[in-house]
PDB file of N, CA and C in Angstrom:
ATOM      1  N   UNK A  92     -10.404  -6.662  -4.393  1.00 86.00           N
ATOM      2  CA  UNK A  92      -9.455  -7.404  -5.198  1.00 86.00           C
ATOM      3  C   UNK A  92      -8.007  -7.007  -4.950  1.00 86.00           C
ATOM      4  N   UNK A  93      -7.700  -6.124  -4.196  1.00 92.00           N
ATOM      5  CA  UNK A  93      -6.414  -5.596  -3.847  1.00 92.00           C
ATOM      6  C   UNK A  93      -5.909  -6.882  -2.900  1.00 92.00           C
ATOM      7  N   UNK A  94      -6.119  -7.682  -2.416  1.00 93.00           N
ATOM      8  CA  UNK A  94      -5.231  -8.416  -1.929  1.00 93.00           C
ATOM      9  C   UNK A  94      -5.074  -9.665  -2.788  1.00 93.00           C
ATOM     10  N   UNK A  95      -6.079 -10.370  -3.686  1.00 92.00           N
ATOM     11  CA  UNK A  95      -5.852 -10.966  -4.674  1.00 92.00           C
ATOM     12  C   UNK A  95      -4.996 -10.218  -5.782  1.00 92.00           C
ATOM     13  N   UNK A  96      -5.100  -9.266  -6.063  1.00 94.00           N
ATOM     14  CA  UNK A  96      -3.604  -8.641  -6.996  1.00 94.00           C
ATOM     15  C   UNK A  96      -2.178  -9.146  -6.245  1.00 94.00           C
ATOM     16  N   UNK A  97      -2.283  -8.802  -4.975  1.00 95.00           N
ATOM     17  CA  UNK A  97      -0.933  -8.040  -4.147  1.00 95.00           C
ATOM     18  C   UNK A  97      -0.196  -9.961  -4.279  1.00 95.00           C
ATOM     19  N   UNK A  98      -1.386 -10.646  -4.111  1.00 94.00           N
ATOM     20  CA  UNK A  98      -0.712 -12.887  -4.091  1.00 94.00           C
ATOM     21  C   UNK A  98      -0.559 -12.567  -5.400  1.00 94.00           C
ATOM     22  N   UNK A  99      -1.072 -12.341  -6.239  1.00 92.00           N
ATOM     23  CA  UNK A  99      -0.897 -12.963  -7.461  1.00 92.00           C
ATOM     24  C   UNK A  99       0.786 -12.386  -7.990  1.00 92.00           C
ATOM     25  N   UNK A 100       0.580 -11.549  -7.443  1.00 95.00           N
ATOM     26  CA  UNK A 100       2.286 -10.925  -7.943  1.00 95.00           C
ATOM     27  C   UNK A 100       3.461 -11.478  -6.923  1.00 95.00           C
ATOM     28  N   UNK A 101       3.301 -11.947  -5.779  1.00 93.00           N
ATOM     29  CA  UNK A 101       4.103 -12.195  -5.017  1.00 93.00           C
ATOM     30  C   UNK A 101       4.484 -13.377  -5.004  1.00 93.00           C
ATOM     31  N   UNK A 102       3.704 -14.269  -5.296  1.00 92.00           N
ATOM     32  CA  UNK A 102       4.012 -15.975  -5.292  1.00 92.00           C
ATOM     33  C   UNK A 102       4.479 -16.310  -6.535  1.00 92.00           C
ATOM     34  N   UNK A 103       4.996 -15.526  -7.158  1.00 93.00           N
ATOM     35  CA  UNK A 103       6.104 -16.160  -8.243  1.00 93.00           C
ATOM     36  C   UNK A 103       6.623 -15.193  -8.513  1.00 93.00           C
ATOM     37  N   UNK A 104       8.706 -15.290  -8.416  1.00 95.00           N
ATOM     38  CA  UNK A 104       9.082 -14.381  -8.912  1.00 95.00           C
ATOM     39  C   UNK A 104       9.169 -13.871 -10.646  1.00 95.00           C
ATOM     40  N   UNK A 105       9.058 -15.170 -11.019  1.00 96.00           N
ATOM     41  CA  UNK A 105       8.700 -14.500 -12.425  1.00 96.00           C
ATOM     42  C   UNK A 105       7.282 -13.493 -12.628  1.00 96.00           C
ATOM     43  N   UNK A 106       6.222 -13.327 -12.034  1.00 95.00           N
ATOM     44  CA  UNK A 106       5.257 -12.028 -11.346  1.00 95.00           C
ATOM     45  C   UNK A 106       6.483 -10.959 -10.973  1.00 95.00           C
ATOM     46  N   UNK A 107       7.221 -11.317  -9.718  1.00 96.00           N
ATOM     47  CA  UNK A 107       7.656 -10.034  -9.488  1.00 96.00           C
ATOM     48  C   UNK A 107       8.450  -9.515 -10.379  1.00 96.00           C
ATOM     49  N   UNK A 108       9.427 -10.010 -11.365  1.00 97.00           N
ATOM     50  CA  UNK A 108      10.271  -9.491 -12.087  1.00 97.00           C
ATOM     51  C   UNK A 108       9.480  -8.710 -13.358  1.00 97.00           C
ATOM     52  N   UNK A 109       7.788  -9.210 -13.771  1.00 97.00           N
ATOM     53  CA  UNK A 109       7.425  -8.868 -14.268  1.00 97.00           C
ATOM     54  C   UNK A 109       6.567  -7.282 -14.404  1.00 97.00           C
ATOM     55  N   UNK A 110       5.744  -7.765 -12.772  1.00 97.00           N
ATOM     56  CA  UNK A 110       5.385  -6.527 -12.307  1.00 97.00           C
ATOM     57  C   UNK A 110       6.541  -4.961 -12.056  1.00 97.00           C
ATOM     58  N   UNK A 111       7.920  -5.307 -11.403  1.00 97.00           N
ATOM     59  CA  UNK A 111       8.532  -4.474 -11.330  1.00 97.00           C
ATOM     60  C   UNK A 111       8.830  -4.043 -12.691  1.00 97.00           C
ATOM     61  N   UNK A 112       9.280  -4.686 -13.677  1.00 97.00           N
ATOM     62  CA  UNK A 112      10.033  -3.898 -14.610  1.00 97.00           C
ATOM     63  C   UNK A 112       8.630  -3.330 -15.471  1.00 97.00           C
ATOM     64  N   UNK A 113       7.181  -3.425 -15.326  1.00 98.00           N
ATOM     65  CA  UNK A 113       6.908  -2.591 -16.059  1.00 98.00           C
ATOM     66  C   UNK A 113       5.115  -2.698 -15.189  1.00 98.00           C
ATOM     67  N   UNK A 114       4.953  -2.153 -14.393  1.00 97.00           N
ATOM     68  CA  UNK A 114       3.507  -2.017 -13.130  1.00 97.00           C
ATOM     69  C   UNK A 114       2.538  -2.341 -14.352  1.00 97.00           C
ATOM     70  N   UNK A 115       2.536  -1.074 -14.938  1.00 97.00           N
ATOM     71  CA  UNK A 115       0.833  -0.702 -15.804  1.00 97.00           C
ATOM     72  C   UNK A 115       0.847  -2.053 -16.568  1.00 97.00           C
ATOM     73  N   UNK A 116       1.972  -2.448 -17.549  1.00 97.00           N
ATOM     74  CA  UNK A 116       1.216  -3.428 -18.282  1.00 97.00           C
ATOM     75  C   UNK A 116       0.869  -4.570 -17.290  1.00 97.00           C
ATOM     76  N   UNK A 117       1.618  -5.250 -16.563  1.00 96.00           N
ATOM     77  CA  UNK A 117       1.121  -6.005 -15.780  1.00 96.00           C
ATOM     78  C   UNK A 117      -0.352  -6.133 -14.840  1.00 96.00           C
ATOM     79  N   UNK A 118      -0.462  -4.768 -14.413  1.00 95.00           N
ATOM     80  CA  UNK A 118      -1.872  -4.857 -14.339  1.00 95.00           C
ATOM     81  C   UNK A 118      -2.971  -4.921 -15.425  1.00 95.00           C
ATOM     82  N   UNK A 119      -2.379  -4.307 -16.371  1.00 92.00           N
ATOM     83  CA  UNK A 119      -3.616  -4.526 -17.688  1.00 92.00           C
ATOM     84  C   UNK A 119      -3.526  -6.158 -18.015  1.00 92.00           C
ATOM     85  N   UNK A 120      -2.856  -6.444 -18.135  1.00 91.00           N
ATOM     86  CA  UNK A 120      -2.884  -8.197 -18.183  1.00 91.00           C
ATOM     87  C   UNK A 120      -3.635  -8.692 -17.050  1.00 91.00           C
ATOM     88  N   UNK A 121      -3.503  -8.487 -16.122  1.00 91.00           N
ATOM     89  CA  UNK A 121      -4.068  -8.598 -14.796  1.00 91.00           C
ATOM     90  C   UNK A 121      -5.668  -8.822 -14.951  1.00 91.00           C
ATOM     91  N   UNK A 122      -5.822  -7.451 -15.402  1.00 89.00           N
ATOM     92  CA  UNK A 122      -7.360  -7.219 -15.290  1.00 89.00           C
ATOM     93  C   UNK A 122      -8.036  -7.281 -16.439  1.00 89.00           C
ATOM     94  N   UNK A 123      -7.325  -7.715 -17.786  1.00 86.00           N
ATOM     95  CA  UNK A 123      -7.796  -8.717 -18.614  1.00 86.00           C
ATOM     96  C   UNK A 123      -8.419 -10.094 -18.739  1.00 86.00           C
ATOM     97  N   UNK A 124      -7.638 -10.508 -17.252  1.00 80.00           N
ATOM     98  CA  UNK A 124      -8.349 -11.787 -17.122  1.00 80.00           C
ATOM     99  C   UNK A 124      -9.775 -12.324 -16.407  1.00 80.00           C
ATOM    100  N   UNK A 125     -10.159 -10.737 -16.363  1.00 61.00           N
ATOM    101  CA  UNK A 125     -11.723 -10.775 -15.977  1.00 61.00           C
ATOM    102  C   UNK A 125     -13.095 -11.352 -16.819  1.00 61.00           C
ATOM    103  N   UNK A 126     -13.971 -11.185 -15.976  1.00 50.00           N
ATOM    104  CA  UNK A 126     -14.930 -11.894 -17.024  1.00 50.00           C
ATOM    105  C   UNK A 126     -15.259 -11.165 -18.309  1.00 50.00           C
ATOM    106  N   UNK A 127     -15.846 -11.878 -19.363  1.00 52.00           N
ATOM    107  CA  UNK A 127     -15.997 -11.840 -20.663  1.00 52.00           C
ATOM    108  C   UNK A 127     -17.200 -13.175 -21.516  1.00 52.00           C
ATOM    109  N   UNK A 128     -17.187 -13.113 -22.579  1.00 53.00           N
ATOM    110  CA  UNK A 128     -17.809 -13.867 -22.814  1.00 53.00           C
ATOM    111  C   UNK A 128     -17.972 -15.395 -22.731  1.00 53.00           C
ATOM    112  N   UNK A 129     -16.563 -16.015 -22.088  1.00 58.00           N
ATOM    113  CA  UNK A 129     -16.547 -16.931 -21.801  1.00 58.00           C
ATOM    114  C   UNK A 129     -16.392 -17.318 -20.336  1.00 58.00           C
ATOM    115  N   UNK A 130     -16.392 -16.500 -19.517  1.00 53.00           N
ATOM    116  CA  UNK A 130     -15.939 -16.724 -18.195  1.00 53.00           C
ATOM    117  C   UNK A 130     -17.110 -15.981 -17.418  1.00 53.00           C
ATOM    118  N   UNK A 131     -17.325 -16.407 -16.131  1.00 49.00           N
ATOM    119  CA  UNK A 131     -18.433 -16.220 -15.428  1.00 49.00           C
ATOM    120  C   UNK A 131     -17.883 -15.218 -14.010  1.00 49.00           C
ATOM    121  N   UNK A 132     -17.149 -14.924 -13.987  1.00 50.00           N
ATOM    122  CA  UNK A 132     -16.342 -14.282 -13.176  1.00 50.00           C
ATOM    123  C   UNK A 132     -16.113 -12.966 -13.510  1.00 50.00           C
ATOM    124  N   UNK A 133     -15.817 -11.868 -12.110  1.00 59.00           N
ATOM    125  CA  UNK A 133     -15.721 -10.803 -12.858  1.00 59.00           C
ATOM    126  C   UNK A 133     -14.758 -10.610 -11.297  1.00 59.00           C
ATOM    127  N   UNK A 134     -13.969 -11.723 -10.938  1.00 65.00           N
ATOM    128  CA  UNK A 134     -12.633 -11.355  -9.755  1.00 65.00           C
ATOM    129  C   UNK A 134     -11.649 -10.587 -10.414  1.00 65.00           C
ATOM    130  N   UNK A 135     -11.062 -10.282 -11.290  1.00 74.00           N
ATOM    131  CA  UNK A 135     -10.096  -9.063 -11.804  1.00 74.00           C
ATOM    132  C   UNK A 135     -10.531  -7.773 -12.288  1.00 74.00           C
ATOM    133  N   UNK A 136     -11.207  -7.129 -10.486  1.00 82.00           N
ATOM    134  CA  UNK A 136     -11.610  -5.784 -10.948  1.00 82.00           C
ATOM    135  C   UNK A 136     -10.744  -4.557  -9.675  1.00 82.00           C
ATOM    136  N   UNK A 137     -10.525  -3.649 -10.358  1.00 91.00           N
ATOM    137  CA  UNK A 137      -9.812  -2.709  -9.510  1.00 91.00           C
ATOM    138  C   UNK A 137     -10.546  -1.379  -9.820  1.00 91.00           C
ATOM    139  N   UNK A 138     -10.539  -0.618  -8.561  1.00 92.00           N
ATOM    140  CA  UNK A 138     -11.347   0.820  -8.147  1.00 92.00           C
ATOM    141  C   UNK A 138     -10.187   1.463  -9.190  1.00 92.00           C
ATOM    142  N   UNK A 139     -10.630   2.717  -9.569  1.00 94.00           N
ATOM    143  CA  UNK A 139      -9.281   3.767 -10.352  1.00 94.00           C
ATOM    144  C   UNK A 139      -8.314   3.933  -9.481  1.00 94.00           C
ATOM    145  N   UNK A 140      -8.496   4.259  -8.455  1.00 96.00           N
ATOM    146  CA  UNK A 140      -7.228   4.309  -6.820  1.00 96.00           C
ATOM    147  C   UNK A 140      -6.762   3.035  -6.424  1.00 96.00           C
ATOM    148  N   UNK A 141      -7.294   1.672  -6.726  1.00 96.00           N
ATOM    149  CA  UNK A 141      -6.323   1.304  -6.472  1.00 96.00           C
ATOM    150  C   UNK A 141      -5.486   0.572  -7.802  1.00 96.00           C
ATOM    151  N   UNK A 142      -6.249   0.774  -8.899  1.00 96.00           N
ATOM    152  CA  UNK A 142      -5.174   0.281 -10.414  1.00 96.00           C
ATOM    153  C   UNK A 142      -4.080   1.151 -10.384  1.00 96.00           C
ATOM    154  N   UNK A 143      -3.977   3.193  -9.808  1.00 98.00           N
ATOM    155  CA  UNK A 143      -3.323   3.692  -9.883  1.00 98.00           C
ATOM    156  C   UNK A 143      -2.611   3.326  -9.215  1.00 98.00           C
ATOM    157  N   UNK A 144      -2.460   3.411  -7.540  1.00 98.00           N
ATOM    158  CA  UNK A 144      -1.875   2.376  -6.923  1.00 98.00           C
ATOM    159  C   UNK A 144      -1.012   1.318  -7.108  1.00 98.00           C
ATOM    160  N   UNK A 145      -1.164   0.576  -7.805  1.00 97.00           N
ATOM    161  CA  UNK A 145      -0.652  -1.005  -7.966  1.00 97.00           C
ATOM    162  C   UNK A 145       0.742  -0.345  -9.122  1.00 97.00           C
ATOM    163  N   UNK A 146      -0.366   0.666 -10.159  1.00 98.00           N
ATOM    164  CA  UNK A 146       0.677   1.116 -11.077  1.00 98.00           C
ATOM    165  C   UNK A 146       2.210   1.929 -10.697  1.00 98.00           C
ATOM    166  N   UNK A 147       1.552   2.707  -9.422  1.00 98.00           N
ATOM    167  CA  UNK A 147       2.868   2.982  -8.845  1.00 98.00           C
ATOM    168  C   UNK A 147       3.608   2.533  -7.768  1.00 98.00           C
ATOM    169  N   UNK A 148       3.235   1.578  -7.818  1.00 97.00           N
ATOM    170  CA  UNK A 148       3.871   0.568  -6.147  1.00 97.00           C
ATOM    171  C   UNK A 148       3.738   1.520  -5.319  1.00 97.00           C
ATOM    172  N   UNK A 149       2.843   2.244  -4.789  1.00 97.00           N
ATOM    173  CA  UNK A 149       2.614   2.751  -3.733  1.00 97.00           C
ATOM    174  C   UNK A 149       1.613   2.110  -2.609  1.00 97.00           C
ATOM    175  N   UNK A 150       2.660   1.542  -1.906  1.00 96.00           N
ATOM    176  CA  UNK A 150       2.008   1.128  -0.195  1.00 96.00           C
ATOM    177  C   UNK A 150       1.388   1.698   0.632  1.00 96.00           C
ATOM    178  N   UNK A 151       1.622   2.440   0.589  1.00 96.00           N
ATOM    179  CA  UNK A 151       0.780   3.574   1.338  1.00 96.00           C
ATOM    180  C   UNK A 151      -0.606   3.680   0.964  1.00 96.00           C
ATOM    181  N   UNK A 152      -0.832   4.371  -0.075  1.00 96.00           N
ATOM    182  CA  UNK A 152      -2.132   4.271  -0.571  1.00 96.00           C
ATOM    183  C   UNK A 152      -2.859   2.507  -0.539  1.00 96.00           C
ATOM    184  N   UNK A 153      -2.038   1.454  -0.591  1.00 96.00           N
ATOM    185  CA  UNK A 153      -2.882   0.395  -0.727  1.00 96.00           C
ATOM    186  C   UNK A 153      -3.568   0.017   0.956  1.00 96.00           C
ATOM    187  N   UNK A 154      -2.379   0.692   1.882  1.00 95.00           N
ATOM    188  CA  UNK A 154      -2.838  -0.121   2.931  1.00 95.00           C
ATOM    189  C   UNK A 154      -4.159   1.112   3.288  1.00 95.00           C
ATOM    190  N   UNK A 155      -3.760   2.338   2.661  1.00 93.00           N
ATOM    191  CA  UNK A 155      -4.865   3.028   3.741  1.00 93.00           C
ATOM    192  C   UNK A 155      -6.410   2.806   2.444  1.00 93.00           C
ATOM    193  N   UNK A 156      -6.439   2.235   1.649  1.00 93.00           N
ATOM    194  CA  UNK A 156      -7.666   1.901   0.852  1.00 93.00           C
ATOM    195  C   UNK A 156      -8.068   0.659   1.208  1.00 93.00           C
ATOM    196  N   UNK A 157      -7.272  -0.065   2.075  1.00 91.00           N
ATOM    197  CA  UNK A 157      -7.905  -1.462   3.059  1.00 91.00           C
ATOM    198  C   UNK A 157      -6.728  -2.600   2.276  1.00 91.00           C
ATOM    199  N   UNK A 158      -5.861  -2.640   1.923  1.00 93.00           N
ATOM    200  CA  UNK A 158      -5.208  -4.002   2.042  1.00 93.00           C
ATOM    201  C   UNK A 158      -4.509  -4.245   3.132  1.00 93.00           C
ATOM    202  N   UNK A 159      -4.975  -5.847   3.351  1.00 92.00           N
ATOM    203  CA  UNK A 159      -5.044  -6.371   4.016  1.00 92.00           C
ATOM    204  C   UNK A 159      -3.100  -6.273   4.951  1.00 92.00           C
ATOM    205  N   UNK A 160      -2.651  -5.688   5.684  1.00 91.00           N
ATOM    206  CA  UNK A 160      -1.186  -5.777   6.524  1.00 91.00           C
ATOM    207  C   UNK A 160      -0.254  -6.645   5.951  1.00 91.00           C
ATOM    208  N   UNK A 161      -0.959  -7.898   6.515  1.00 92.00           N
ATOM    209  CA  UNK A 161       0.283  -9.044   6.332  1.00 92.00           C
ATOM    210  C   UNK A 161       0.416  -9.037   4.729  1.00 92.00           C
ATOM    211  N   UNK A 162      -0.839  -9.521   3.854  1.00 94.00           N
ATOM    212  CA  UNK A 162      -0.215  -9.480   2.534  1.00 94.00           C
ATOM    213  C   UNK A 162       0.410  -8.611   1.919  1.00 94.00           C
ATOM    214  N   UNK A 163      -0.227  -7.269   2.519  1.00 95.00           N
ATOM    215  CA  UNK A 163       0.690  -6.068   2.222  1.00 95.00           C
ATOM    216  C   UNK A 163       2.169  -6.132   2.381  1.00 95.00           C
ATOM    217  N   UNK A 164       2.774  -6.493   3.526  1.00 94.00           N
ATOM    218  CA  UNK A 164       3.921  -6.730   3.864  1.00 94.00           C
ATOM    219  C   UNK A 164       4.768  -7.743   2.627  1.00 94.00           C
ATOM    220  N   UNK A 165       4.230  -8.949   2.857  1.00 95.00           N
ATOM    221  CA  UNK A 165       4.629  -9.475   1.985  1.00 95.00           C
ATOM    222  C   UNK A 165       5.184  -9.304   0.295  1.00 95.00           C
ATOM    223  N   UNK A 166       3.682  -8.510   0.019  1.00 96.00           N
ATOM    224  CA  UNK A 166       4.081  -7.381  -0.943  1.00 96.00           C
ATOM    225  C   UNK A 166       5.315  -6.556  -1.699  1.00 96.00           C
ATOM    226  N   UNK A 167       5.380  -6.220  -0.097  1.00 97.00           N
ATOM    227  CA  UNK A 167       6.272  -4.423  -0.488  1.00 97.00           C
ATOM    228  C   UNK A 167       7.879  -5.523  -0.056  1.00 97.00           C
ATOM    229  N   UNK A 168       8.013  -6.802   0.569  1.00 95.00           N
ATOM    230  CA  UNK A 168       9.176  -7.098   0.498  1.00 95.00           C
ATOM    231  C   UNK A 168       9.920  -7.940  -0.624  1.00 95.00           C
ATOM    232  N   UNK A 169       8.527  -8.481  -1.389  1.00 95.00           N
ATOM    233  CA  UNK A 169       8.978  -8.823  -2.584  1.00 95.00           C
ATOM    234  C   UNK A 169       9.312  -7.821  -3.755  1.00 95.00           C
ATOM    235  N   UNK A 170       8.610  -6.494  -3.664  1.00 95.00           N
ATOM    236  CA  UNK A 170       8.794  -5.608  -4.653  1.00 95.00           C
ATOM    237  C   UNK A 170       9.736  -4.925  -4.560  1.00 95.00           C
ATOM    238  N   UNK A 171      10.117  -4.704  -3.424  1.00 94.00           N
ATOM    239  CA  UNK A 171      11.306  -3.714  -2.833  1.00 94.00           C
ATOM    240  C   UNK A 171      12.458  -4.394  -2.661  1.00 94.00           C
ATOM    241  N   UNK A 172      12.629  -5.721  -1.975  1.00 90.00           N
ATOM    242  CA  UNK A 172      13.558  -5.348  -1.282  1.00 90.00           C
ATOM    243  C   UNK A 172      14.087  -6.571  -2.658  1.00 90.00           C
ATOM    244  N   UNK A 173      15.862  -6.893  -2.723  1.00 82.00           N
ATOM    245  CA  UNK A 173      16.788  -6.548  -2.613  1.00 82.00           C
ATOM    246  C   UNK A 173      17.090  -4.930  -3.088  1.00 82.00           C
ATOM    247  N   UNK A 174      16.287  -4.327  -3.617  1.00 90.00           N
ATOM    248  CA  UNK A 174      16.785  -2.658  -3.941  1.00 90.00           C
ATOM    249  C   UNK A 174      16.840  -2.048  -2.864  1.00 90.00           C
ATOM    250  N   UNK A 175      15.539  -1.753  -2.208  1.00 94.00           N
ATOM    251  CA  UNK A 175      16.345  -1.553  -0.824  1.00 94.00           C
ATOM    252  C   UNK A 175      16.194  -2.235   0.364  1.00 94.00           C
ATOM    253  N   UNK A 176      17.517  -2.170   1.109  1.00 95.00           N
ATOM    254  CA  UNK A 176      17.532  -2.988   1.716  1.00 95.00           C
ATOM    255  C   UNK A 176      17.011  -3.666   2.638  1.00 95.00           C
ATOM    256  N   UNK A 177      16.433  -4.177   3.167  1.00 93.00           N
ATOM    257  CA  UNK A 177      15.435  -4.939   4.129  1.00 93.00           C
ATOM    258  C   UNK A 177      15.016  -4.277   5.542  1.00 93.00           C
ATOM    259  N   UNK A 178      16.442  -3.699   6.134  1.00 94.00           N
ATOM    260  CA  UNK A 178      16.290  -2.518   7.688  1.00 94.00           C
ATOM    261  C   UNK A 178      15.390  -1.587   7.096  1.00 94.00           C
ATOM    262  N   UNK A 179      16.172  -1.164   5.657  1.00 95.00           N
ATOM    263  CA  UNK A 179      15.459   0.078   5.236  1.00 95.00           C
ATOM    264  C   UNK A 179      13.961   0.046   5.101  1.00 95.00           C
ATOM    265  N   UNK A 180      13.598  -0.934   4.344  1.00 94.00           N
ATOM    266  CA  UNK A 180      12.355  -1.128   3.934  1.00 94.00           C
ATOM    267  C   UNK A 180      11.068  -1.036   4.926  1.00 94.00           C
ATOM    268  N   UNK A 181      11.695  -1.777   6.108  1.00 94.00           N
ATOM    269  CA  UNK A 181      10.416  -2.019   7.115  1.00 94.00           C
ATOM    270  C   UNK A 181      10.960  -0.682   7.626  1.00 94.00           C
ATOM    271  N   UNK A 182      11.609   0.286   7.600  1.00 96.00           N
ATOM    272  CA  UNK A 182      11.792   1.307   8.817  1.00 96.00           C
ATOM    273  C   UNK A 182      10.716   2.011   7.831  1.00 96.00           C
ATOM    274  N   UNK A 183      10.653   2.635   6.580  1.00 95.00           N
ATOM    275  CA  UNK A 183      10.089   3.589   5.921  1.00 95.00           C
ATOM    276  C   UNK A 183       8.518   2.768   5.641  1.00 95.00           C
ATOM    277  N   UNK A 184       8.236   1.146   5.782  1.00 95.00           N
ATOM    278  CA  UNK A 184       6.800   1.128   5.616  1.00 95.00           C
ATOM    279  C   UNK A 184       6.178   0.993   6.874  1.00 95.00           C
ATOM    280  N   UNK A 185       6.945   1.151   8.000  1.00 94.00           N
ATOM    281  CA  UNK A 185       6.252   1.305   9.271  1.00 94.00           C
ATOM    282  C   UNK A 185       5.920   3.313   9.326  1.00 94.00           C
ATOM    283  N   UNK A 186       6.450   3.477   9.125  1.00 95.00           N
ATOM    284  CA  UNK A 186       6.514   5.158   9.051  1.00 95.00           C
ATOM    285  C   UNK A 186       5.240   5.483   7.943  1.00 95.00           C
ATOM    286  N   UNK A 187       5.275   5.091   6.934  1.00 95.00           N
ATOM    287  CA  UNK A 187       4.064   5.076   5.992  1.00 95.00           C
ATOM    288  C   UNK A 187       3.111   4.796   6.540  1.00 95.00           C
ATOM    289  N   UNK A 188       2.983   3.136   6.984  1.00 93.00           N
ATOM    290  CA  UNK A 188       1.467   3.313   7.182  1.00 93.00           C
ATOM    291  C   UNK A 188       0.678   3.414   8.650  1.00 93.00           C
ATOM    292  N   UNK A 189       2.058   3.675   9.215  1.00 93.00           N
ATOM    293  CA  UNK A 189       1.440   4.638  10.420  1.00 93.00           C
ATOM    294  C   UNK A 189       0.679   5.621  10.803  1.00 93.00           C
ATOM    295  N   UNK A 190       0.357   6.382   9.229  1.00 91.00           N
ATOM    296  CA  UNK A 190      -0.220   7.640   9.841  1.00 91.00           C
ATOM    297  C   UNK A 190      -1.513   7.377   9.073  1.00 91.00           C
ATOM    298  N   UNK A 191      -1.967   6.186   8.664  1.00 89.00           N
ATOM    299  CA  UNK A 191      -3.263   5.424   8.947  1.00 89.00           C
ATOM    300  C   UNK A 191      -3.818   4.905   9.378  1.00 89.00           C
ATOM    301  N   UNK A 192      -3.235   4.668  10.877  1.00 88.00           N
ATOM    302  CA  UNK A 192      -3.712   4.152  12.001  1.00 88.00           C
ATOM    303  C   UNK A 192      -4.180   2.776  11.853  1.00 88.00           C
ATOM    304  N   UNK A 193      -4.809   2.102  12.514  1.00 82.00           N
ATOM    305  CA  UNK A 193      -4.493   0.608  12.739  1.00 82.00           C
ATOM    306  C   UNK A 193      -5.518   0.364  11.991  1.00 82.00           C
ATOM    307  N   UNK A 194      -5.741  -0.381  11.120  1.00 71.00           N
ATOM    308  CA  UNK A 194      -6.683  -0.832  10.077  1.00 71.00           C
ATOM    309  C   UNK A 194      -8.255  -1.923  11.232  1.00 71.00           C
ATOM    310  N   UNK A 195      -9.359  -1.312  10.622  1.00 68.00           N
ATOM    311  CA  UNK A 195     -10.123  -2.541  11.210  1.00 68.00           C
ATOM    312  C   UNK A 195     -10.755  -3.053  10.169  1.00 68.00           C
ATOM    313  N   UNK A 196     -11.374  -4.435  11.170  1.00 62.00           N
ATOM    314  CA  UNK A 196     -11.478  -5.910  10.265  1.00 62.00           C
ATOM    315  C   UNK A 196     -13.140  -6.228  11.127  1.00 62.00           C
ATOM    316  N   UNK A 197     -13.778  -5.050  11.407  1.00 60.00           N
ATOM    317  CA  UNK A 197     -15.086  -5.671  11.432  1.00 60.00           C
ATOM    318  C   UNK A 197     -16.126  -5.938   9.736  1.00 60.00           C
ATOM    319  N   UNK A 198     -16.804  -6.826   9.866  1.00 49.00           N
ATOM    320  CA  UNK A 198     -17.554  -6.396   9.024  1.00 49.00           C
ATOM    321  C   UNK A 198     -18.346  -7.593   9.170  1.00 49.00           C
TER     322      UNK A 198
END
């Protein structure tokens, strides 16, 4: 579900303004909308590593627990950047998730 979190926050900035100014509740809303007694679904579920994760906008940890690159990217430029700045951003998340080596996609 880590890459269904990572869209759901990115494709609207009212998500991102929400998620940034406050992670945890946003994910608890998040993963409220899982199944229950009326819903047959149980797509809003997160491992403890990666709810912690999400809670601290840490990229690093998401890409090396398997999210997916590109959405990742997408991600960390909606969350980050205008704060910092865009050179900056990709120089320090290429450096991050470099030292997790190239993700594979068999399965």
């Amino acid at each position: 579900m880590i890459n269904k979190f990572m869209r759901s926050v990115e494709m609207s900035n009212d998500a991102v303004a929400d998620y940034v100014a406050d992670s945890a509740a946003f994910v608890d809303r998040w993963l409220s909308q899982s199944a229950g007694p009326d819903r047959v679904s149980d797509d809003h579920v997160l491992t403890d590593d990666e709810r912690a994760a999400f809670e601290r906008m840490d990229y690093e940890a998401l890409y090396a627990l398997g999210a997916h690159p590109y959405l990742l990217w997408h991600w960390v430029e909606a969350i980050f950047v205008p704060r910092v700045p865009w050179p900056e951003m990709n120089r320090q998340y290429k450096e991050k998730v470099a030292r997790h080596g190239y993700p594979s996609y068999i399965s």
